[in-house]
mmCIF file of C-alpha atoms in Angstrom:
data_model
loop_
_atom_site.group_PDB
_atom_site.id
_atom_site.type_symbol
_atom_site.label_atom_id
_atom_site.label_comp_id
_atom_site.label_asym_id
_atom_site.label_seq_id
_atom_site.Cartn_x
_atom_site.Cartn_y
_atom_site.Cartn_z
ATOM 1 C CA MET N 1 68.064 84.093 67.839
ATOM 2 C CA SER N 2 68.669 85.130 64.261
ATOM 3 C CA ASP N 3 71.859 83.999 62.585
ATOM 4 C CA SER N 4 72.196 87.234 60.637
ATOM 5 C CA ILE N 5 71.502 90.929 61.068
ATOM 6 C CA SER N 6 71.626 93.771 58.550
ATOM 7 C CA ILE N 7 72.611 97.318 59.485
ATOM 8 C CA ALA N 8 72.006 100.394 57.345
ATOM 9 C CA SER N 9 74.988 102.705 56.849
ATOM 10 C CA PRO N 10 77.238 102.064 59.871
ATOM 11 C CA ALA N 11 79.040 105.294 60.815
ATOM 12 C CA ASP N 12 82.036 105.787 63.109
ATOM 13 C CA PHE N 13 81.822 109.252 64.617
ATOM 14 C CA HIS N 14 85.323 109.326 66.125
ATOM 15 C CA VAL N 15 88.328 107.690 64.493
ATOM 16 C CA HIS N 16 92.073 108.319 64.153
ATOM 17 C CA LEU N 17 93.496 107.612 60.705
ATOM 18 C CA ARG N 18 97.014 108.940 61.331
ATOM 19 C CA GLN N 19 99.332 110.069 58.525
ATOM 20 C CA GLY N 20 102.056 108.809 56.225
ATOM 21 C CA LYS N 21 102.685 105.076 55.860
ATOM 22 C CA LEU N 22 100.664 104.244 58.986
ATOM 23 C CA SER N 23 97.636 105.941 57.435
ATOM 24 C CA GLU N 24 98.035 103.802 54.320
ATOM 25 C CA LEU N 25 97.870 100.712 56.531
ATOM 26 C CA VAL N 26 94.908 101.655 58.731
ATOM 27 C CA THR N 27 92.573 103.733 56.541
ATOM 28 C CA PRO N 28 91.277 100.712 54.546
ATOM 29 C CA HIS N 29 90.310 99.098 57.855
ATOM 30 C CA VAL N 30 87.367 101.503 58.208
ATOM 31 C CA ARG N 31 85.500 99.629 55.482
ATOM 32 C CA GLU N 32 86.954 96.276 56.498
ATOM 33 C CA GLY N 33 85.358 96.836 59.897
ATOM 34 C CA GLY N 34 81.964 97.479 58.275
ATOM 35 C CA PHE N 35 81.800 101.284 58.140
ATOM 36 C CA SER N 36 81.128 103.752 55.334
ATOM 37 C CA LEU N 37 81.552 107.009 57.278
ATOM 38 C CA ALA N 38 84.543 108.144 59.322
ATOM 39 C CA TYR N 39 84.541 111.261 61.501
ATOM 40 C CA VAL N 40 88.260 111.996 61.388
ATOM 41 C CA MET N 41 90.240 113.402 64.311
ATOM 42 C CA PRO N 42 92.716 116.263 63.667
ATOM 43 C CA ASN N 43 95.505 115.513 66.192
ATOM 44 C CA LEU N 44 98.231 114.822 63.657
ATOM 45 C CA THR N 45 101.802 116.124 63.807
ATOM 46 C CA PRO N 46 101.375 119.017 63.137
ATOM 47 C CA PRO N 47 97.648 119.223 63.946
ATOM 48 C CA ILE N 48 94.968 120.051 61.367
ATOM 49 C CA LYS N 49 94.396 123.731 62.170
ATOM 50 C CA SER N 50 93.101 125.237 58.909
ATOM 51 C CA THR N 51 90.578 124.547 56.186
ATOM 52 C CA LYS N 52 93.391 123.912 53.734
ATOM 53 C CA ASP N 53 94.986 121.393 56.099
ATOM 54 C CA ALA N 54 91.661 119.569 56.481
ATOM 55 C CA LEU N 55 90.976 119.432 52.751
ATOM 56 C CA ASP N 56 94.518 118.278 51.977
ATOM 57 C CA TYR N 57 94.180 115.534 54.591
ATOM 58 C CA LYS N 58 90.821 114.466 53.178
ATOM 59 C CA THR N 59 92.361 114.229 49.702
ATOM 60 C CA ARG N 60 95.109 111.968 51.067
ATOM 61 C CA LEU N 61 92.575 109.706 52.765
ATOM 62 C CA GLU N 62 90.428 109.510 49.634
ATOM 63 C CA SER N 63 93.493 108.520 47.624
ATOM 64 C CA ILE N 64 93.874 105.521 49.969
ATOM 65 C CA ASP N 65 90.193 104.510 50.002
ATOM 66 C CA PRO N 66 87.712 106.677 48.066
ATOM 67 C CA HIS N 67 84.686 104.647 49.162
ATOM 68 C CA VAL N 68 84.356 106.167 52.636
ATOM 69 C CA ASP N 69 82.612 109.418 53.551
ATOM 70 C CA TYR N 70 85.335 111.270 55.485
ATOM 71 C CA LEU N 71 83.989 114.037 57.718
ATOM 72 C CA MET N 72 86.792 116.421 58.601
ATOM 73 C CA THR N 73 87.529 118.374 61.770
ATOM 74 C CA LEU N 74 89.824 121.186 62.884
ATOM 75 C CA TYR N 75 91.998 121.285 65.997
ATOM 76 C CA LEU N 76 90.915 124.015 68.409
ATOM 77 C CA SER N 77 93.911 126.319 68.731
ATOM 78 C CA PRO N 78 94.729 130.052 69.089
ATOM 79 C CA GLU N 79 95.134 130.318 65.313
ATOM 80 C CA LEU N 80 91.466 129.481 64.737
ATOM 81 C CA THR N 81 89.317 132.545 63.962
ATOM 82 C CA PRO N 82 85.626 133.141 63.236
ATOM 83 C CA GLU N 83 86.601 133.856 59.636
ATOM 84 C CA GLU N 84 88.309 130.476 59.363
ATOM 85 C CA ILE N 85 85.254 128.809 60.880
ATOM 86 C CA ARG N 86 83.038 130.296 58.166
ATOM 87 C CA LYS N 87 85.536 129.286 55.504
ATOM 88 C CA ALA N 88 85.689 125.743 56.877
ATOM 89 C CA LYS N 89 81.922 125.424 56.965
ATOM 90 C CA GLU N 90 81.636 126.496 53.330
ATOM 91 C CA ALA N 91 84.285 123.915 52.413
ATOM 92 C CA GLY N 92 82.377 121.107 54.122
ATOM 93 C CA VAL N 93 84.418 120.759 57.322
ATOM 94 C CA VAL N 94 82.013 119.464 59.969
ATOM 95 C CA GLY N 95 83.487 120.058 63.417
ATOM 96 C CA VAL N 96 86.170 121.424 65.711
ATOM 97 C CA LYS N 97 87.897 119.144 68.226
ATOM 98 C CA SER N 98 88.994 120.425 71.615
ATOM 99 C CA TYR N 99 91.847 118.745 73.465
ATOM 100 C CA PRO N 100 92.805 119.929 76.949
ATOM 101 C CA ARG N 101 96.555 120.356 77.061
ATOM 102 C CA GLY N 102 98.534 117.157 77.519
ATOM 103 C CA VAL N 103 95.703 114.707 78.235
ATOM 104 C CA THR N 104 96.140 112.360 75.260
ATOM 105 C CA THR N 105 98.136 111.656 72.092
ATOM 106 C CA ASN N 106 99.400 114.798 70.320
ATOM 107 C CA SER N 107 97.580 117.193 72.663
ATOM 108 C CA ASP N 108 100.542 119.249 73.836
ATOM 109 C CA GLY N 109 99.066 122.184 71.926
ATOM 110 C CA GLY N 110 95.674 121.768 73.586
ATOM 111 C CA ILE N 111 93.695 124.491 75.298
ATOM 112 C CA GLU N 112 93.827 125.752 78.868
ATOM 113 C CA SER N 113 90.760 128.030 78.944
ATOM 114 C CA TYR N 114 87.490 127.911 77.020
ATOM 115 C CA GLU N 115 86.614 131.562 77.597
ATOM 116 C CA ALA N 116 89.379 132.580 75.210
ATOM 117 C CA TYR N 117 87.489 130.774 72.425
ATOM 118 C CA TYR N 118 84.011 132.168 72.967
ATOM 119 C CA HIS N 119 84.252 134.236 69.773
ATOM 120 C CA VAL N 120 85.044 131.038 67.858
ATOM 121 C CA PHE N 121 82.144 129.184 69.473
ATOM 122 C CA GLU N 122 79.789 132.039 68.576
ATOM 123 C CA ALA N 123 80.780 131.646 64.928
ATOM 124 C CA MET N 124 80.358 127.875 65.149
ATOM 125 C CA GLU N 125 76.895 128.295 66.630
ATOM 126 C CA GLU N 126 76.026 130.750 63.864
ATOM 127 C CA VAL N 127 77.067 128.468 60.977
ATOM 128 C CA ASP N 128 76.124 125.188 62.716
ATOM 129 C CA MET N 129 79.472 123.474 63.170
ATOM 130 C CA VAL N 130 79.907 120.824 65.860
ATOM 131 C CA LEU N 131 82.179 121.222 68.892
ATOM 132 C CA ASN N 132 83.761 117.881 69.833
ATOM 133 C CA LEU N 133 85.091 117.780 73.393
ATOM 134 C CA HIS N 134 87.730 115.467 74.795
ATOM 135 C CA GLY N 135 86.117 115.409 78.215
ATOM 136 C CA GLU N 136 89.037 115.357 80.619
ATOM 137 C CA VAL N 137 91.072 117.938 82.505
ATOM 138 C CA PRO N 138 94.833 117.608 82.986
ATOM 139 C CA SER N 139 96.037 115.713 86.032
ATOM 140 C CA ASP N 140 96.965 117.923 88.985
ATOM 141 C CA ALA N 141 98.299 116.257 92.133
ATOM 142 C CA ALA N 142 97.772 119.394 94.205
ATOM 143 C CA ALA N 143 94.057 119.324 93.352
ATOM 144 C CA ASP N 144 93.797 115.511 93.598
ATOM 145 C CA ILE N 145 92.948 115.226 89.864
ATOM 146 C CA HIS N 146 94.128 112.080 88.091
ATOM 147 C CA VAL N 147 93.197 109.710 85.254
ATOM 148 C CA ILE N 148 90.336 108.168 87.221
ATOM 149 C CA ASN N 149 88.487 111.401 88.087
ATOM 150 C CA SER N 150 89.590 113.708 85.270
ATOM 151 C CA GLU N 151 86.305 113.195 83.370
ATOM 152 C CA PRO N 152 83.968 114.150 86.263
ATOM 153 C CA HIS N 153 86.111 117.241 86.836
ATOM 154 C CA PHE N 154 85.538 118.206 83.197
ATOM 155 C CA LEU N 155 81.744 118.016 83.268
ATOM 156 C CA PRO N 156 81.196 121.521 84.740
ATOM 157 C CA HIS N 157 82.911 122.896 81.611
ATOM 158 C CA LEU N 158 80.419 121.027 79.428
ATOM 159 C CA ILE N 159 77.478 122.352 81.434
ATOM 160 C CA LYS N 160 78.817 125.912 81.270
ATOM 161 C CA LEU N 161 79.450 125.755 77.514
ATOM 162 C CA HIS N 162 75.958 124.435 76.820
ATOM 163 C CA ALA N 163 74.389 127.145 78.990
ATOM 164 C CA ARG N 164 76.397 129.866 77.226
ATOM 165 C CA PHE N 165 75.838 128.465 73.697
ATOM 166 C CA PRO N 166 72.526 126.546 73.795
ATOM 167 C CA ARG N 167 72.267 126.269 69.980
ATOM 168 C CA LEU N 168 75.831 125.010 69.555
ATOM 169 C CA ARG N 169 75.900 121.300 68.819
ATOM 170 C CA ILE N 170 78.323 119.689 71.264
ATOM 171 C CA VAL N 171 79.527 116.095 71.457
ATOM 172 C CA LEU N 172 81.167 114.803 74.619
ATOM 173 C CA GLU N 173 83.572 112.263 73.192
ATOM 174 C CA HIS N 174 84.253 108.723 74.457
ATOM 175 C CA ALA N 175 82.427 108.977 77.794
ATOM 176 C CA THR N 176 83.592 106.521 80.436
ATOM 177 C CA THR N 177 81.657 107.357 83.616
ATOM 178 C CA ARG N 178 78.141 107.203 84.991
ATOM 179 C CA ALA N 179 78.502 110.906 85.840
ATOM 180 C CA ALA N 180 79.120 111.750 82.183
ATOM 181 C CA ILE N 181 76.115 109.741 80.993
ATOM 182 C CA GLU N 182 73.816 111.366 83.539
ATOM 183 C CA THR N 183 75.128 114.851 82.724
ATOM 184 C CA VAL N 184 74.582 114.504 78.980
ATOM 185 C CA LYS N 185 71.092 113.104 79.533
ATOM 186 C CA SER N 186 70.263 116.146 81.692
ATOM 187 C CA LEU N 187 71.232 118.641 78.999
ATOM 188 C CA GLY N 188 69.389 119.795 75.894
ATOM 189 C CA SER N 189 68.961 118.224 72.481
ATOM 190 C CA THR N 190 72.068 119.941 71.091
ATOM 191 C CA VAL N 191 74.350 117.893 73.380
ATOM 192 C CA ALA N 192 75.258 114.315 72.428
ATOM 193 C CA CYS N 193 77.835 111.739 73.469
ATOM 194 C CA THR N 194 79.952 109.072 71.818
ATOM 195 C CA ILE N 195 80.739 105.726 73.420
ATOM 196 C CA THR N 196 83.528 103.425 72.258
ATOM 197 C CA ALA N 197 83.272 99.685 71.794
ATOM 198 C CA HIS N 198 86.259 98.997 74.027
ATOM 199 C CA HIS N 199 84.819 100.954 76.952
ATOM 200 C CA LEU N 200 81.817 98.603 76.802
ATOM 201 C CA ALA N 201 84.222 95.744 77.520
ATOM 202 C CA LEU N 202 86.943 97.099 79.825
ATOM 203 C CA THR N 203 87.249 98.244 83.427
ATOM 204 C CA VAL N 204 90.224 99.576 85.349
ATOM 205 C CA ASP N 205 91.415 96.044 86.160
ATOM 206 C CA ASP N 206 91.844 95.316 82.450
ATOM 207 C CA TRP N 207 94.402 98.041 81.771
ATOM 208 C CA ALA N 208 96.296 98.052 85.076
ATOM 209 C CA GLY N 209 99.527 96.368 83.991
ATOM 210 C CA GLN N 210 98.271 95.643 80.457
ATOM 211 C CA SER N 211 99.474 98.188 77.891
ATOM 212 C CA TRP N 212 97.277 96.841 75.082
ATOM 213 C CA ASN N 213 94.140 97.909 77.000
ATOM 214 C CA TYR N 214 95.504 101.341 77.931
ATOM 215 C CA CYS N 215 93.832 104.336 76.340
ATOM 216 C CA LYS N 216 92.801 107.874 77.216
ATOM 217 C CA PRO N 217 90.366 108.257 78.807
ATOM 218 C CA VAL N 218 91.122 105.115 80.761
ATOM 219 C CA ALA N 219 88.382 102.568 81.420
ATOM 220 C CA LYS N 220 86.819 103.165 84.839
ATOM 221 C CA TYR N 221 84.876 101.074 87.367
ATOM 222 C CA PRO N 222 82.347 98.282 86.706
ATOM 223 C CA ASP N 223 79.439 100.585 87.634
ATOM 224 C CA ASP N 224 80.657 103.139 85.083
ATOM 225 C CA ARG N 225 80.786 100.466 82.407
ATOM 226 C CA GLU N 226 77.265 99.412 83.379
ATOM 227 C CA ALA N 227 76.057 102.990 82.912
ATOM 228 C CA LEU N 228 77.353 102.941 79.323
ATOM 229 C CA ARG N 229 75.565 99.663 78.709
ATOM 230 C CA GLU N 230 72.350 100.895 80.308
ATOM 231 C CA VAL N 231 72.056 103.955 78.070
ATOM 232 C CA ILE N 232 72.539 101.754 74.986
ATOM 233 C CA ARG N 233 69.897 99.285 76.175
ATOM 234 C CA GLU N 234 67.640 102.302 76.710
ATOM 235 C CA GLY N 235 68.113 103.289 73.075
ATOM 236 C CA HIS N 236 68.758 106.925 73.958
ATOM 237 C CA PRO N 237 69.113 108.790 70.637
ATOM 238 C CA ARG N 238 71.871 111.169 71.786
ATOM 239 C CA PHE N 239 74.344 108.374 72.541
ATOM 240 C CA PHE N 240 76.055 106.712 69.608
ATOM 241 C CA LEU N 241 79.241 104.994 68.492
ATOM 242 C CA GLY N 242 82.512 106.832 68.186
ATOM 243 C CA SER N 243 85.200 104.157 68.208
ATOM 244 C CA ASP N 244 88.180 106.330 69.162
ATOM 245 C CA SER N 245 90.072 103.658 67.261
ATOM 246 C CA ALA N 246 93.671 104.787 67.725
ATOM 247 C CA PRO N 247 96.397 102.721 66.061
ATOM 248 C CA HIS N 248 99.974 102.760 67.304
ATOM 249 C CA PRO N 249 102.906 100.700 66.044
ATOM 250 C CA VAL N 250 103.333 97.620 68.219
ATOM 251 C CA TYR N 251 106.660 98.806 69.637
ATOM 252 C CA ASN N 252 104.955 101.953 71.004
ATOM 253 C CA LYS N 253 102.076 99.997 72.553
ATOM 254 C CA SER N 254 104.105 97.193 74.063
ATOM 255 C CA THR N 255 107.142 99.105 75.300
ATOM 256 C CA ALA N 256 107.632 101.477 78.194
ATOM 257 C CA SER N 257 110.775 102.746 79.898
ATOM 258 C CA PRO N 258 111.561 104.494 83.170
ATOM 259 C CA SER N 259 111.298 107.816 81.341
ATOM 260 C CA HIS N 260 108.554 107.137 78.779
ATOM 261 C CA GLY N 261 105.215 105.347 79.055
ATOM 262 C CA CYS N 262 103.522 103.185 76.460
ATOM 263 C CA ALA N 263 101.247 104.790 73.871
ATOM 264 C CA ALA N 264 97.625 105.452 74.836
ATOM 265 C CA GLY N 265 95.148 104.081 72.315
ATOM 266 C CA ILE N 266 93.150 100.983 71.402
ATOM 267 C CA TYR N 267 92.749 99.885 67.787
ATOM 268 C CA THR N 268 89.305 98.547 66.845
ATOM 269 C CA SER N 269 88.681 99.662 63.243
ATOM 270 C CA PRO N 270 89.272 96.308 61.483
ATOM 271 C CA ILE N 271 86.756 94.455 63.689
ATOM 272 C CA LEU N 272 84.517 97.333 64.745
ATOM 273 C CA LEU N 273 81.050 96.235 63.615
ATOM 274 C CA PRO N 274 81.404 92.543 64.584
ATOM 275 C CA LEU N 275 82.963 93.593 67.907
ATOM 276 C CA THR N 276 80.154 96.029 68.655
ATOM 277 C CA ALA N 277 77.517 93.423 67.807
ATOM 278 C CA HIS N 278 79.290 90.860 69.999
ATOM 279 C CA LEU N 279 79.424 93.262 72.939
ATOM 280 C CA LEU N 280 75.834 94.513 72.617
ATOM 281 C CA GLU N 281 74.600 90.942 72.462
ATOM 282 C CA SER N 282 76.522 90.173 75.649
ATOM 283 C CA PHE N 283 74.404 92.678 77.595
ATOM 284 C CA ASP N 284 71.092 92.104 75.803
ATOM 285 C CA ALA N 285 71.171 95.135 73.521
ATOM 286 C CA LEU N 286 71.634 93.576 70.080
ATOM 287 C CA ASP N 287 68.269 94.996 69.025
ATOM 288 C CA LYS N 288 69.738 98.481 69.597
ATOM 289 C CA LEU N 289 72.711 97.925 67.278
ATOM 290 C CA GLU N 290 71.503 99.894 64.246
ATOM 291 C CA GLY N 291 70.498 102.910 66.306
ATOM 292 C CA PHE N 292 73.802 102.921 68.155
ATOM 293 C CA VAL N 293 76.093 102.460 65.130
ATOM 294 C CA SER N 294 74.101 104.313 62.492
ATOM 295 C CA THR N 295 70.845 106.182 62.817
ATOM 296 C CA PHE N 296 71.389 108.077 66.090
ATOM 297 C CA GLY N 297 74.727 109.548 65.080
ATOM 298 C CA ARG N 298 73.679 110.217 61.514
ATOM 299 C CA SER N 299 70.580 112.017 62.771
ATOM 300 C CA PHE N 300 72.600 114.249 65.098
ATOM 301 C CA TYR N 301 75.086 115.103 62.347
ATOM 302 C CA GLY N 302 72.477 115.373 59.597
ATOM 303 C CA ARG N 303 73.948 112.611 57.438
ATOM 304 C CA PRO N 304 71.589 110.438 55.346
ATOM 305 C CA VAL N 305 71.066 106.722 55.921
ATOM 306 C CA GLN N 306 71.274 104.331 52.981
ATOM 307 C CA SER N 307 69.534 101.010 53.440
ATOM 308 C CA GLU N 308 69.621 99.662 49.910
ATOM 309 C CA GLN N 309 71.213 96.256 49.352
ATOM 310 C CA GLY N 310 74.698 96.739 47.956
ATOM 311 C CA ALA N 311 74.834 100.416 48.962
ATOM 312 C CA GLY N 312 74.678 101.270 52.643
ATOM 313 C CA LEU N 313 73.493 97.917 53.978
ATOM 314 C CA VAL N 314 75.992 95.727 55.853
ATOM 315 C CA THR N 315 75.075 92.195 56.908
ATOM 316 C CA LEU N 316 76.577 90.288 59.826
ATOM 317 C CA ARG N 317 76.317 86.542 60.281
ATOM 318 C CA ARG N 318 76.721 84.520 63.424
ATOM 319 C CA VAL N 319 80.007 82.598 63.439
ATOM 320 C CA VAL N 320 82.838 82.005 65.895
ATOM 321 C CA ARG N 321 86.167 83.298 64.645
ATOM 322 C CA LYS N 322 89.396 84.549 66.132
ATOM 323 C CA VAL N 323 90.503 88.165 65.807
ATOM 324 C CA THR N 324 93.562 88.587 63.598
ATOM 325 C CA SER N 325 96.704 89.036 65.693
ATOM 326 C CA SER N 326 98.238 91.872 63.656
ATOM 327 C CA TYR N 327 98.191 93.865 60.426
ATOM 328 C CA SER N 328 101.296 95.057 58.635
ATOM 329 C CA ARG N 329 102.470 97.158 55.734
ATOM 330 C CA GLY N 330 106.198 97.423 55.232
ATOM 331 C CA GLU N 331 107.763 98.122 58.622
ATOM 332 C CA ASP N 332 104.495 99.242 60.209
ATOM 333 C CA ILE N 333 102.710 96.651 62.350
ATOM 334 C CA VAL N 334 99.559 97.258 64.398
ATOM 335 C CA SER N 335 97.657 94.876 66.636
ATOM 336 C CA PRO N 336 93.886 95.160 67.104
ATOM 337 C CA PHE N 337 91.853 94.999 70.282
ATOM 338 C CA TRP N 338 91.085 91.431 71.387
ATOM 339 C CA ALA N 339 93.799 89.988 69.137
ATOM 340 C CA GLY N 340 93.534 86.195 69.251
ATOM 341 C CA ARG N 341 90.191 86.210 71.080
ATOM 342 C CA GLU N 342 86.938 84.921 69.649
ATOM 343 C CA LEU N 343 84.137 87.032 68.203
ATOM 344 C CA GLY N 344 80.635 85.725 67.576
ATOM 345 C CA TRP N 345 79.943 87.702 64.381
ATOM 346 C CA GLU N 346 81.549 88.442 61.037
ATOM 347 C CA ILE N 347 80.684 90.653 58.057
ATOM 348 C CA VAL N 348 79.158 88.886 55.075
ATOM 349 C CA PRO N 349 81.206 89.808 51.965
ATOM 350 C CA ARG N 350 79.251 91.825 49.423
ATOM 351 C CA GLN N 351 78.491 90.049 46.173
#
């Protein structure tokens, strides 16, 4: 086995960079984790709903770390119009993120019906913007829908949207089930899927009673995790990394009360490339690393790959090291996934 591996232009196609002081803490971790592109989620408070909001947010991120290619998205909401879609496209905004109402962090303003947005999707198809789908439906006890089966219940919406808008590029975000993998594989070339690093490690047993492993969508059964691993070993070009790295202050992650649960989200940005290499190696897919973290996603989104030394190339070396327990800036403290555990790879500092 080689003691080093070089990856051209690692790209994270789903990341939360927050706002305010927390954003100042976590945004530099994109590059610290080995990545030069960040596909930025819009579920701030208030959400990013206009081109101006997206550009202002991008400016703030660039003021924190100007060396990352930030791809911006809008939050699908009733205020979004075909005219705004065209304006956003001209300004360089790449996608629109759909959140079903109430299924994850800052999604209280999410949608309840896709048909109401068909005119927006038509404009997106026309100008070639990407629709990013949080692939769950809200829990409904009367219909026996809950966190374990909310993703399979969403898949008919994906199938219907693709049939109605076959030229619209759609990404099913952070898939967690075998059903989702099989559905995406069955659809056309305009439908892709992101997979997180943490869902390659976790199953339901890991988050039951453990707030630090709790995220939305929740990790599912061992066979679901195996389906994620299988499609990576296969090297399927429409499945690529989107970390869904979602930082929360430690008091929100570690604390729950009788009236309020802990925050949903797992933070992987600072260790993302070494973690992904470690996990892929664990299930015999290390040779698929560059496709999964770079070329497949960049191809789908039409972003160039840089492989020159000192530009887009990132080198990992084999070494055993412990994951840092926490990161802080002022009063803000965040703790990464696998804090205190050992990883088998680290990024070689650039000369």
